[in-house]
JSON list of C-alpha atoms in Angstrom, two decimals:
[
{"chain": "A", "resi": 1, "resn": "UNK", "atom": "CA", "xyz": [89.16, 114.53, 102.34]},
{"chain": "A", "resi": 2, "resn": "UNK", "atom": "CA", "xyz": [90.96, 111.40, 103.56]},
{"chain": "A", "resi": 3, "resn": "UNK", "atom": "CA", "xyz": [94.04, 109.53, 102.28]},
{"chain": "A", "resi": 4, "resn": "UNK", "atom": "CA", "xyz": [93.39, 105.83, 101.70]},
{"chain": "A", "resi": 5, "resn": "UNK", "atom": "CA", "xyz": [95.79, 103.43, 100.03]},
{"chain": "A", "resi": 6, "resn": "UNK", "atom": "CA", "xyz": [98.05, 106.26, 98.86]},
{"chain": "A", "resi": 7, "resn": "UNK", "atom": "CA", "xyz": [95.30, 108.31, 97.24]},
{"chain": "A", "resi": 8, "resn": "UNK", "atom": "CA", "xyz": [92.99, 111.04, 98.39]},
{"chain": "A", "resi": 9, "resn": "UNK", "atom": "CA", "xyz": [89.38, 110.04, 98.71]},
{"chain": "A", "resi": 10, "resn": "UNK", "atom": "CA", "xyz": [86.97, 112.96, 98.76]},
{"chain": "A", "resi": 11, "resn": "UNK", "atom": "CA", "xyz": [84.94, 113.12, 101.93]},
{"chain": "A", "resi": 12, "resn": "UNK", "atom": "CA", "xyz": [86.32, 109.80, 103.21]},
{"chain": "A", "resi": 13, "resn": "UNK", "atom": "CA", "xyz": [83.51, 107.94, 101.45]},
{"chain": "A", "resi": 14, "resn": "UNK", "atom": "CA", "xyz": [84.89, 104.43, 101.81]},
{"chain": "A", "resi": 15, "resn": "UNK", "atom": "CA", "xyz": [81.65, 102.80, 102.90]},
{"chain": "A", "resi": 16, "resn": "UNK", "atom": "CA", "xyz": [80.33, 100.92, 99.92]},
{"chain": "A", "resi": 17, "resn": "UNK", "atom": "CA", "xyz": [77.83, 98.93, 101.97]},
{"chain": "A", "resi": 18, "resn": "UNK", "atom": "CA", "xyz": [77.67, 100.78, 104.01]},
{"chain": "A", "resi": 19, "resn": "UNK", "atom": "CA", "xyz": [74.95, 115.90, 119.11]},
{"chain": "A", "resi": 20, "resn": "UNK", "atom": "CA", "xyz": [73.94, 113.70, 122.31]},
{"chain": "A", "resi": 21, "resn": "UNK", "atom": "CA", "xyz": [70.60, 113.84, 124.07]},
{"chain": "A", "resi": 22, "resn": "UNK", "atom": "CA", "xyz": [69.03, 111.50, 126.59]},
{"chain": "A", "resi": 23, "resn": "UNK", "atom": "CA", "xyz": [65.47, 110.66, 125.53]},
{"chain": "A", "resi": 24, "resn": "UNK", "atom": "CA", "xyz": [62.39, 108.87, 126.79]},
{"chain": "A", "resi": 25, "resn": "UNK", "atom": "CA", "xyz": [62.44, 105.10, 126.25]},
{"chain": "A", "resi": 26, "resn": "UNK", "atom": "CA", "xyz": [60.94, 101.86, 127.54]},
{"chain": "A", "resi": 27, "resn": "UNK", "atom": "CA", "xyz": [62.63, 98.51, 128.10]},
{"chain": "A", "resi": 28, "resn": "UNK", "atom": "CA", "xyz": [59.97, 96.60, 126.18]},
{"chain": "A", "resi": 29, "resn": "UNK", "atom": "CA", "xyz": [60.84, 98.45, 122.97]},
{"chain": "A", "resi": 30, "resn": "UNK", "atom": "CA", "xyz": [64.06, 98.69, 120.92]},
{"chain": "A", "resi": 31, "resn": "UNK", "atom": "CA", "xyz": [65.09, 101.91, 122.66]},
{"chain": "A", "resi": 32, "resn": "UNK", "atom": "CA", "xyz": [68.69, 101.69, 123.78]},
{"chain": "A", "resi": 33, "resn": "UNK", "atom": "CA", "xyz": [72.33, 101.66, 122.75]},
{"chain": "A", "resi": 34, "resn": "UNK", "atom": "CA", "xyz": [73.14, 98.76, 120.44]},
{"chain": "A", "resi": 35, "resn": "UNK", "atom": "CA", "xyz": [76.56, 97.49, 119.40]},
{"chain": "A", "resi": 36, "resn": "UNK", "atom": "CA", "xyz": [77.46, 94.84, 116.88]},
{"chain": "A", "resi": 37, "resn": "UNK", "atom": "CA", "xyz": [78.55, 94.14, 113.35]},
{"chain": "A", "resi": 38, "resn": "UNK", "atom": "CA", "xyz": [77.56, 93.70, 109.73]},
{"chain": "A", "resi": 39, "resn": "UNK", "atom": "CA", "xyz": [79.02, 90.50, 108.29]},
{"chain": "A", "resi": 40, "resn": "UNK", "atom": "CA", "xyz": [79.98, 91.55, 104.77]},
{"chain": "A", "resi": 41, "resn": "UNK", "atom": "CA", "xyz": [81.75, 88.99, 102.52]},
{"chain": "A", "resi": 42, "resn": "UNK", "atom": "CA", "xyz": [85.39, 89.84, 103.22]},
{"chain": "A", "resi": 43, "resn": "UNK", "atom": "CA", "xyz": [85.26, 91.25, 106.76]},
{"chain": "A", "resi": 44, "resn": "UNK", "atom": "CA", "xyz": [83.13, 92.41, 109.67]},
{"chain": "A", "resi": 45, "resn": "UNK", "atom": "CA", "xyz": [82.00, 96.02, 109.89]},
{"chain": "A", "resi": 46, "resn": "UNK", "atom": "CA", "xyz": [81.47, 97.27, 113.44]},
{"chain": "A", "resi": 47, "resn": "UNK", "atom": "CA", "xyz": [78.51, 99.57, 114.09]},
{"chain": "A", "resi": 48, "resn": "UNK", "atom": "CA", "xyz": [76.82, 101.27, 117.04]},
{"chain": "A", "resi": 49, "resn": "UNK", "atom": "CA", "xyz": [73.15, 102.25, 116.88]},
{"chain": "A", "resi": 50, "resn": "UNK", "atom": "CA", "xyz": [71.13, 104.41, 119.27]},
{"chain": "A", "resi": 51, "resn": "UNK", "atom": "CA", "xyz": [67.33, 104.28, 119.17]},
{"chain": "A", "resi": 52, "resn": "UNK", "atom": "CA", "xyz": [64.96, 106.31, 121.34]},
{"chain": "A", "resi": 53, "resn": "UNK", "atom": "CA", "xyz": [61.61, 108.04, 121.43]},
{"chain": "A", "resi": 54, "resn": "UNK", "atom": "CA", "xyz": [61.38, 111.80, 121.66]},
{"chain": "A", "resi": 55, "resn": "UNK", "atom": "CA", "xyz": [59.11, 113.40, 124.28]},
{"chain": "A", "resi": 56, "resn": "UNK", "atom": "CA", "xyz": [56.44, 113.52, 121.56]},
{"chain": "A", "resi": 57, "resn": "UNK", "atom": "CA", "xyz": [56.75, 109.78, 120.97]},
{"chain": "A", "resi": 58, "resn": "UNK", "atom": "CA", "xyz": [58.48, 109.88, 117.58]},
{"chain": "A", "resi": 59, "resn": "UNK", "atom": "CA", "xyz": [61.31, 107.40, 117.02]},
{"chain": "A", "resi": 60, "resn": "UNK", "atom": "CA", "xyz": [64.71, 108.94, 116.38]},
{"chain": "A", "resi": 61, "resn": "UNK", "atom": "CA", "xyz": [68.17, 107.45, 116.12]},
{"chain": "A", "resi": 62, "resn": "UNK", "atom": "CA", "xyz": [71.81, 107.77, 115.12]},
{"chain": "A", "resi": 63, "resn": "UNK", "atom": "CA", "xyz": [74.52, 105.37, 114.00]},
{"chain": "A", "resi": 64, "resn": "UNK", "atom": "CA", "xyz": [78.31, 105.27, 113.94]},
{"chain": "A", "resi": 65, "resn": "UNK", "atom": "CA", "xyz": [80.57, 102.96, 111.93]},
{"chain": "A", "resi": 66, "resn": "UNK", "atom": "CA", "xyz": [83.65, 101.74, 113.80]},
{"chain": "A", "resi": 67, "resn": "UNK", "atom": "CA", "xyz": [86.97, 102.92, 112.38]},
{"chain": "A", "resi": 68, "resn": "UNK", "atom": "CA", "xyz": [85.38, 105.27, 109.86]},
{"chain": "A", "resi": 69, "resn": "UNK", "atom": "CA", "xyz": [84.43, 108.92, 109.53]},
{"chain": "A", "resi": 70, "resn": "UNK", "atom": "CA", "xyz": [80.71, 108.08, 109.79]},
{"chain": "A", "resi": 71, "resn": "UNK", "atom": "CA", "xyz": [79.88, 109.25, 113.32]},
{"chain": "A", "resi": 72, "resn": "UNK", "atom": "CA", "xyz": [76.43, 110.02, 114.77]},
{"chain": "A", "resi": 73, "resn": "UNK", "atom": "CA", "xyz": [74.82, 109.67, 111.35]},
{"chain": "A", "resi": 74, "resn": "UNK", "atom": "CA", "xyz": [71.08, 110.37, 111.67]},
{"chain": "A", "resi": 75, "resn": "UNK", "atom": "CA", "xyz": [68.63, 107.54, 111.02]},
{"chain": "A", "resi": 76, "resn": "UNK", "atom": "CA", "xyz": [65.50, 107.92, 108.91]},
{"chain": "A", "resi": 77, "resn": "UNK", "atom": "CA", "xyz": [62.39, 105.89, 108.24]},
{"chain": "A", "resi": 78, "resn": "UNK", "atom": "CA", "xyz": [62.39, 104.25, 111.66]},
{"chain": "A", "resi": 79, "resn": "UNK", "atom": "CA", "xyz": [59.46, 101.83, 111.88]},
{"chain": "A", "resi": 80, "resn": "UNK", "atom": "CA", "xyz": [58.61, 99.59, 114.84]},
{"chain": "A", "resi": 81, "resn": "UNK", "atom": "CA", "xyz": [55.94, 96.90, 114.44]},
{"chain": "A", "resi": 82, "resn": "UNK", "atom": "CA", "xyz": [55.93, 94.34, 117.23]},
{"chain": "A", "resi": 83, "resn": "UNK", "atom": "CA", "xyz": [59.41, 92.81, 117.21]},
{"chain": "A", "resi": 84, "resn": "UNK", "atom": "CA", "xyz": [60.15, 94.11, 113.69]},
{"chain": "A", "resi": 85, "resn": "UNK", "atom": "CA", "xyz": [62.56, 97.06, 113.53]},
{"chain": "A", "resi": 86, "resn": "UNK", "atom": "CA", "xyz": [63.39, 98.95, 110.35]},
{"chain": "A", "resi": 87, "resn": "UNK", "atom": "CA", "xyz": [65.49, 102.04, 109.71]},
{"chain": "A", "resi": 88, "resn": "UNK", "atom": "CA", "xyz": [67.83, 103.61, 107.16]},
{"chain": "A", "resi": 89, "resn": "UNK", "atom": "CA", "xyz": [71.15, 105.39, 107.61]},
{"chain": "A", "resi": 90, "resn": "UNK", "atom": "CA", "xyz": [72.17, 108.39, 105.51]},
{"chain": "A", "resi": 91, "resn": "UNK", "atom": "CA", "xyz": [75.63, 107.07, 104.63]},
{"chain": "A", "resi": 92, "resn": "UNK", "atom": "CA", "xyz": [77.43, 107.47, 101.32]},
{"chain": "A", "resi": 93, "resn": "UNK", "atom": "CA", "xyz": [75.32, 104.83, 99.57]},
{"chain": "A", "resi": 94, "resn": "UNK", "atom": "CA", "xyz": [72.19, 104.77, 101.70]},
{"chain": "A", "resi": 95, "resn": "UNK", "atom": "CA", "xyz": [71.91, 101.62, 103.82]},
{"chain": "A", "resi": 96, "resn": "UNK", "atom": "CA", "xyz": [68.65, 100.15, 105.13]},
{"chain": "A", "resi": 97, "resn": "UNK", "atom": "CA", "xyz": [68.26, 97.73, 108.03]},
{"chain": "A", "resi": 98, "resn": "UNK", "atom": "CA", "xyz": [65.44, 95.24, 108.48]},
{"chain": "A", "resi": 99, "resn": "UNK", "atom": "CA", "xyz": [65.60, 93.24, 111.71]},
{"chain": "A", "resi": 100, "resn": "UNK", "atom": "CA", "xyz": [63.77, 91.62, 114.61]},
{"chain": "A", "resi": 101, "resn": "UNK", "atom": "CA", "xyz": [64.19, 91.78, 118.36]},
{"chain": "A", "resi": 102, "resn": "UNK", "atom": "CA", "xyz": [64.93, 88.57, 120.22]},
{"chain": "A", "resi": 103, "resn": "UNK", "atom": "CA", "xyz": [62.31, 87.25, 122.65]},
{"chain": "A", "resi": 104, "resn": "UNK", "atom": "CA", "xyz": [64.14, 88.74, 125.64]},
{"chain": "A", "resi": 105, "resn": "UNK", "atom": "CA", "xyz": [64.84, 92.04, 123.87]},
{"chain": "A", "resi": 106, "resn": "UNK", "atom": "CA", "xyz": [68.60, 91.72, 124.31]},
{"chain": "A", "resi": 107, "resn": "UNK", "atom": "CA", "xyz": [69.55, 91.37, 120.64]},
{"chain": "A", "resi": 108, "resn": "UNK", "atom": "CA", "xyz": [68.50, 92.75, 117.28]},
{"chain": "A", "resi": 109, "resn": "UNK", "atom": "CA", "xyz": [69.40, 90.90, 114.09]},
{"chain": "A", "resi": 110, "resn": "UNK", "atom": "CA", "xyz": [68.43, 90.97, 110.45]},
{"chain": "A", "resi": 111, "resn": "UNK", "atom": "CA", "xyz": [69.60, 92.11, 107.02]},
{"chain": "A", "resi": 112, "resn": "UNK", "atom": "CA", "xyz": [71.40, 95.28, 105.98]},
{"chain": "A", "resi": 113, "resn": "UNK", "atom": "CA", "xyz": [70.95, 96.34, 102.36]},
{"chain": "A", "resi": 114, "resn": "UNK", "atom": "CA", "xyz": [72.54, 98.87, 100.03]},
{"chain": "A", "resi": 115, "resn": "UNK", "atom": "CA", "xyz": [73.31, 99.23, 96.35]},
{"chain": "A", "resi": 116, "resn": "UNK", "atom": "CA", "xyz": [76.26, 96.89, 96.96]},
{"chain": "A", "resi": 117, "resn": "UNK", "atom": "CA", "xyz": [74.01, 94.05, 98.11]},
{"chain": "A", "resi": 118, "resn": "UNK", "atom": "CA", "xyz": [72.77, 92.47, 101.32]},
{"chain": "A", "resi": 119, "resn": "UNK", "atom": "CA", "xyz": [74.53, 91.23, 104.45]},
{"chain": "A", "resi": 120, "resn": "UNK", "atom": "CA", "xyz": [73.42, 89.96, 107.87]},
{"chain": "A", "resi": 121, "resn": "UNK", "atom": "CA", "xyz": [73.79, 92.15, 110.93]},
{"chain": "A", "resi": 122, "resn": "UNK", "atom": "CA", "xyz": [73.72, 91.33, 114.63]},
{"chain": "A", "resi": 123, "resn": "UNK", "atom": "CA", "xyz": [73.39, 93.87, 117.47]},
{"chain": "A", "resi": 124, "resn": "UNK", "atom": "CA", "xyz": [73.40, 93.49, 121.25]},
{"chain": "A", "resi": 125, "resn": "UNK", "atom": "CA", "xyz": [71.72, 95.93, 123.61]},
{"chain": "A", "resi": 126, "resn": "UNK", "atom": "CA", "xyz": [74.33, 97.70, 125.72]},
{"chain": "A", "resi": 127, "resn": "UNK", "atom": "CA", "xyz": [72.79, 100.36, 127.95]},
{"chain": "A", "resi": 128, "resn": "UNK", "atom": "CA", "xyz": [70.55, 103.35, 127.41]},
{"chain": "A", "resi": 129, "resn": "UNK", "atom": "CA", "xyz": [70.25, 105.30, 124.18]},
{"chain": "A", "resi": 130, "resn": "UNK", "atom": "CA", "xyz": [72.36, 108.40, 123.66]},
{"chain": "A", "resi": 131, "resn": "UNK", "atom": "CA", "xyz": [70.98, 109.68, 120.38]},
{"chain": "A", "resi": 132, "resn": "UNK", "atom": "CA", "xyz": [72.85, 112.56, 118.77]},
{"chain": "A", "resi": 133, "resn": "UNK", "atom": "CA", "xyz": [70.33, 114.66, 116.88]},
{"chain": "A", "resi": 134, "resn": "UNK", "atom": "CA", "xyz": [71.70, 117.05, 114.23]},
{"chain": "A", "resi": 135, "resn": "UNK", "atom": "CA", "xyz": [70.81, 120.72, 114.67]},
{"chain": "A", "resi": 136, "resn": "UNK", "atom": "CA", "xyz": [67.86, 121.81, 112.51]},
{"chain": "A", "resi": 137, "resn": "UNK", "atom": "CA", "xyz": [68.64, 123.41, 109.16]},
{"chain": "A", "resi": 138, "resn": "UNK", "atom": "CA", "xyz": [67.98, 127.06, 108.37]},
{"chain": "A", "resi": 139, "resn": "UNK", "atom": "CA", "xyz": [65.49, 128.40, 105.88]},
{"chain": "A", "resi": 140, "resn": "UNK", "atom": "CA", "xyz": [66.90, 128.38, 102.35]},
{"chain": "A", "resi": 141, "resn": "UNK", "atom": "CA", "xyz": [67.34, 131.78, 100.75]},
{"chain": "A", "resi": 142, "resn": "UNK", "atom": "CA", "xyz": [67.05, 132.20, 96.97]},
{"chain": "A", "resi": 143, "resn": "UNK", "atom": "CA", "xyz": [70.64, 133.42, 96.65]},
{"chain": "A", "resi": 144, "resn": "UNK", "atom": "CA", "xyz": [71.95, 130.04, 97.84]},
{"chain": "A", "resi": 145, "resn": "UNK", "atom": "CA", "xyz": [69.35, 127.79, 96.21]},
{"chain": "A", "resi": 146, "resn": "UNK", "atom": "CA", "xyz": [70.42, 125.73, 93.20]},
{"chain": "A", "resi": 147, "resn": "UNK", "atom": "CA", "xyz": [73.38, 123.80, 91.80]},
{"chain": "A", "resi": 148, "resn": "UNK", "atom": "CA", "xyz": [76.99, 124.72, 92.52]},
{"chain": "A", "resi": 149, "resn": "UNK", "atom": "CA", "xyz": [80.34, 123.41, 91.28]},
{"chain": "A", "resi": 150, "resn": "UNK", "atom": "CA", "xyz": [83.81, 123.49, 92.78]},
{"chain": "A", "resi": 151, "resn": "UNK", "atom": "CA", "xyz": [87.15, 121.72, 92.92]},
{"chain": "A", "resi": 152, "resn": "UNK", "atom": "CA", "xyz": [89.46, 120.51, 95.65]},
{"chain": "A", "resi": 153, "resn": "UNK", "atom": "CA", "xyz": [93.22, 120.50, 94.99]},
{"chain": "A", "resi": 154, "resn": "UNK", "atom": "CA", "xyz": [95.02, 117.98, 97.21]},
{"chain": "A", "resi": 155, "resn": "UNK", "atom": "CA", "xyz": [97.98, 115.68, 96.77]},
{"chain": "A", "resi": 156, "resn": "UNK", "atom": "CA", "xyz": [98.67, 117.33, 93.43]},
{"chain": "A", "resi": 157, "resn": "UNK", "atom": "CA", "xyz": [95.33, 116.28, 91.97]},
{"chain": "A", "resi": 158, "resn": "UNK", "atom": "CA", "xyz": [92.21, 118.30, 91.31]},
{"chain": "A", "resi": 159, "resn": "UNK", "atom": "CA", "xyz": [88.87, 116.68, 92.08]},
{"chain": "A", "resi": 160, "resn": "UNK", "atom": "CA", "xyz": [85.45, 118.03, 91.24]},
{"chain": "A", "resi": 161, "resn": "UNK", "atom": "CA", "xyz": [82.77, 118.60, 93.86]},
{"chain": "A", "resi": 162, "resn": "UNK", "atom": "CA", "xyz": [79.14, 119.52, 93.26]},
{"chain": "A", "resi": 163, "resn": "UNK", "atom": "CA", "xyz": [76.64, 120.94, 95.73]},
{"chain": "A", "resi": 164, "resn": "UNK", "atom": "CA", "xyz": [72.87, 120.95, 95.40]},
{"chain": "A", "resi": 165, "resn": "UNK", "atom": "CA", "xyz": [70.83, 123.17, 97.72]},
{"chain": "A", "resi": 166, "resn": "UNK", "atom": "CA", "xyz": [67.05, 122.86, 97.59]},
{"chain": "A", "resi": 167, "resn": "UNK", "atom": "CA", "xyz": [64.09, 123.64, 99.87]},
{"chain": "A", "resi": 168, "resn": "UNK", "atom": "CA", "xyz": [62.50, 120.90, 101.94]},
{"chain": "A", "resi": 169, "resn": "UNK", "atom": "CA", "xyz": [58.91, 120.98, 103.15]},
{"chain": "A", "resi": 170, "resn": "UNK", "atom": "CA", "xyz": [58.38, 124.22, 105.01]},
{"chain": "A", "resi": 171, "resn": "UNK", "atom": "CA", "xyz": [61.22, 125.96, 103.18]},
{"chain": "A", "resi": 172, "resn": "UNK", "atom": "CA", "xyz": [64.12, 124.66, 105.26]},
{"chain": "A", "resi": 173, "resn": "UNK", "atom": "CA", "xyz": [67.36, 123.99, 103.40]},
{"chain": "A", "resi": 174, "resn": "UNK", "atom": "CA", "xyz": [68.56, 120.56, 102.43]},
{"chain": "A", "resi": 175, "resn": "UNK", "atom": "CA", "xyz": [71.77, 119.72, 100.61]},
{"chain": "A", "resi": 176, "resn": "UNK", "atom": "CA", "xyz": [73.72, 116.99, 98.87]},
{"chain": "A", "resi": 177, "resn": "UNK", "atom": "CA", "xyz": [77.46, 117.02, 98.19]},
{"chain": "A", "resi": 178, "resn": "UNK", "atom": "CA", "xyz": [78.56, 115.04, 95.13]},
{"chain": "A", "resi": 179, "resn": "UNK", "atom": "CA", "xyz": [82.03, 113.59, 94.56]},
{"chain": "A", "resi": 180, "resn": "UNK", "atom": "CA", "xyz": [81.91, 113.90, 90.76]},
{"chain": "A", "resi": 181, "resn": "UNK", "atom": "CA", "xyz": [85.12, 111.98, 90.09]},
{"chain": "A", "resi": 182, "resn": "UNK", "atom": "CA", "xyz": [84.02, 109.10, 92.31]},
{"chain": "A", "resi": 183, "resn": "UNK", "atom": "CA", "xyz": [81.14, 108.05, 90.14]},
{"chain": "A", "resi": 184, "resn": "UNK", "atom": "CA", "xyz": [78.97, 110.98, 91.30]},
{"chain": "A", "resi": 185, "resn": "UNK", "atom": "CA", "xyz": [78.94, 109.58, 94.83]},
{"chain": "A", "resi": 186, "resn": "UNK", "atom": "CA", "xyz": [76.33, 111.47, 96.86]},
{"chain": "A", "resi": 187, "resn": "UNK", "atom": "CA", "xyz": [77.16, 112.56, 100.41]},
{"chain": "A", "resi": 188, "resn": "UNK", "atom": "CA", "xyz": [74.09, 113.60, 102.44]},
{"chain": "A", "resi": 189, "resn": "UNK", "atom": "CA", "xyz": [74.39, 116.81, 104.43]},
{"chain": "A", "resi": 190, "resn": "UNK", "atom": "CA", "xyz": [73.02, 116.54, 107.97]},
{"chain": "A", "resi": 191, "resn": "UNK", "atom": "CA", "xyz": [72.57, 120.26, 108.68]},
{"chain": "A", "resi": 192, "resn": "UNK", "atom": "CA", "xyz": [72.57, 123.39, 106.51]},
{"chain": "A", "resi": 193, "resn": "UNK", "atom": "CA", "xyz": [73.08, 126.68, 108.36]},
{"chain": "A", "resi": 194, "resn": "UNK", "atom": "CA", "xyz": [72.61, 129.99, 106.53]},
{"chain": "A", "resi": 195, "resn": "UNK", "atom": "CA", "xyz": [73.08, 133.37, 108.17]},
{"chain": "A", "resi": 196, "resn": "UNK", "atom": "CA", "xyz": [73.17, 136.41, 105.92]},
{"chain": "A", "resi": 197, "resn": "UNK", "atom": "CA", "xyz": [75.95, 135.59, 103.41]},
{"chain": "A", "resi": 198, "resn": "UNK", "atom": "CA", "xyz": [77.42, 132.76, 105.49]},
{"chain": "A", "resi": 199, "resn": "UNK", "atom": "CA", "xyz": [76.91, 129.08, 104.62]},
{"chain": "A", "resi": 200, "resn": "UNK", "atom": "CA", "xyz": [77.82, 126.12, 106.81]},
{"chain": "A", "resi": 201, "resn": "UNK", "atom": "CA", "xyz": [77.33, 122.45, 105.93]},
{"chain": "A", "resi": 202, "resn": "UNK", "atom": "CA", "xyz": [77.71, 119.54, 108.34]},
{"chain": "A", "resi": 203, "resn": "UNK", "atom": "CA", "xyz": [78.05, 116.10, 106.73]},
{"chain": "A", "resi": 204, "resn": "UNK", "atom": "CA", "xyz": [78.04, 113.56, 109.55]},
{"chain": "A", "resi": 205, "resn": "UNK", "atom": "CA", "xyz": [78.33, 110.68, 107.09]},
{"chain": "A", "resi": 206, "resn": "UNK", "atom": "CA", "xyz": [81.98, 111.66, 106.65]},
{"chain": "A", "resi": 207, "resn": "UNK", "atom": "CA", "xyz": [82.57, 113.94, 109.69]},
{"chain": "A", "resi": 208, "resn": "UNK", "atom": "CA", "xyz": [83.07, 116.85, 107.33]},
{"chain": "A", "resi": 209, "resn": "UNK", "atom": "CA", "xyz": [82.25, 120.54, 107.58]},
{"chain": "A", "resi": 210, "resn": "UNK", "atom": "CA", "xyz": [82.19, 123.31, 105.00]},
{"chain": "A", "resi": 211, "resn": "UNK", "atom": "CA", "xyz": [82.16, 127.01, 105.85]},
{"chain": "A", "resi": 212, "resn": "UNK", "atom": "CA", "xyz": [81.90, 129.61, 103.14]},
{"chain": "A", "resi": 213, "resn": "UNK", "atom": "CA", "xyz": [80.84, 133.16, 102.35]},
{"chain": "A", "resi": 214, "resn": "UNK", "atom": "CA", "xyz": [78.81, 134.31, 99.36]},
{"chain": "A", "resi": 215, "resn": "UNK", "atom": "CA", "xyz": [80.72, 137.19, 97.80]},
{"chain": "A", "resi": 216, "resn": "UNK", "atom": "CA", "xyz": [79.83, 140.01, 95.41]},
{"chain": "A", "resi": 217, "resn": "UNK", "atom": "CA", "xyz": [81.13, 137.86, 92.54]},
{"chain": "A", "resi": 218, "resn": "UNK", "atom": "CA", "xyz": [78.36, 135.36, 93.23]},
{"chain": "A", "resi": 219, "resn": "UNK", "atom": "CA", "xyz": [80.82, 132.66, 94.32]},
{"chain": "A", "resi": 220, "resn": "UNK", "atom": "CA", "xyz": [80.88, 130.93, 97.70]},
{"chain": "A", "resi": 221, "resn": "UNK", "atom": "CA", "xyz": [84.47, 131.01, 98.94]},
{"chain": "A", "resi": 222, "resn": "UNK", "atom": "CA", "xyz": [85.34, 128.82, 101.90]},
{"chain": "A", "resi": 223, "resn": "UNK", "atom": "CA", "xyz": [87.06, 125.79, 103.35]},
{"chain": "A", "resi": 224, "resn": "UNK", "atom": "CA", "xyz": [86.29, 122.09, 103.62]},
{"chain": "A", "resi": 225, "resn": "UNK", "atom": "CA", "xyz": [87.51, 120.47, 106.86]},
{"chain": "A", "resi": 226, "resn": "UNK", "atom": "CA", "xyz": [87.60, 116.83, 107.84]},
{"chain": "A", "resi": 227, "resn": "UNK", "atom": "CA", "xyz": [89.70, 115.75, 110.78]},
{"chain": "A", "resi": 228, "resn": "UNK", "atom": "CA", "xyz": [93.13, 117.37, 110.45]},
{"chain": "A", "resi": 229, "resn": "UNK", "atom": "CA", "xyz": [92.59, 118.09, 106.74]},
{"chain": "A", "resi": 230, "resn": "UNK", "atom": "CA", "xyz": [91.58, 121.58, 105.64]},
{"chain": "A", "resi": 231, "resn": "UNK", "atom": "CA", "xyz": [91.45, 122.60, 102.01]},
{"chain": "A", "resi": 232, "resn": "UNK", "atom": "CA", "xyz": [90.09, 125.66, 100.19]},
{"chain": "A", "resi": 233, "resn": "UNK", "atom": "CA", "xyz": [86.84, 125.08, 98.31]},
{"chain": "A", "resi": 234, "resn": "UNK", "atom": "CA", "xyz": [85.07, 127.73, 96.24]},
{"chain": "A", "resi": 235, "resn": "UNK", "atom": "CA", "xyz": [81.68, 126.98, 94.72]},
{"chain": "A", "resi": 236, "resn": "UNK", "atom": "CA", "xyz": [80.53, 128.67, 91.53]},
{"chain": "A", "resi": 237, "resn": "UNK", "atom": "CA", "xyz": [77.09, 128.47, 90.00]},
{"chain": "A", "resi": 238, "resn": "UNK", "atom": "CA", "xyz": [76.62, 125.31, 87.92]},
{"chain": "A", "resi": 239, "resn": "UNK", "atom": "CA", "xyz": [76.78, 125.86, 84.16]},
{"chain": "A", "resi": 240, "resn": "UNK", "atom": "CA", "xyz": [73.00, 125.62, 83.78]},
{"chain": "A", "resi": 241, "resn": "UNK", "atom": "CA", "xyz": [72.38, 127.85, 86.80]},
{"chain": "A", "resi": 242, "resn": "UNK", "atom": "CA", "xyz": [74.79, 130.52, 85.55]},
{"chain": "A", "resi": 243, "resn": "UNK", "atom": "CA", "xyz": [72.69, 131.00, 82.41]},
{"chain": "A", "resi": 244, "resn": "UNK", "atom": "CA", "xyz": [69.55, 131.86, 84.37]},
{"chain": "A", "resi": 245, "resn": "UNK", "atom": "CA", "xyz": [68.58, 135.56, 84.40]}
]
């Protein structure tokens, strides 16, 4: 929850276009710490990108947006083909990046795309990669799986929040938070942690965390925190879920 222009914006999702580990890398590839900007029509958006290869050789990465709550957002779909570099960032409104390395490997430029349109980006290599990889999610238990609904009361206004918990490949939990009153804006959850009746969600796209407990009533009672803001948030089964036997 973040106050912008005199109003509360759920989850700080003001990006329409848009934990640290040293990893194996080689100078001839795009591994490294990159800093630069996206040139969107009315202003420049500063970004920092870290790209590296894990000990097993898989490409991993994270991205932060300057002056926003999007910090160490994990990258997905990283593809390296010669000088071509492609990846996507799990921001509110998913953004994809399609670029090329310069001949000397010192810069990376191309086009950033989202539902809002396209814009050029330019990055400069600035040291070694320091990729922050989110902790792995827990296995999803049946008592948490499904659709949930809740509300946040802040600044005298009530705003609806939805949560969808579903199993990924292998049964691990994955989740999406939805700001219903902001056009059903989807906020990806980086890590889902479940231990007994305890649920924790980390949403790096907005630097937000939710901690709650599943009670005997079947509700998840907890708190949403983002920066200095902390507000109660109780999730109840979605209307369709509540009708299931």
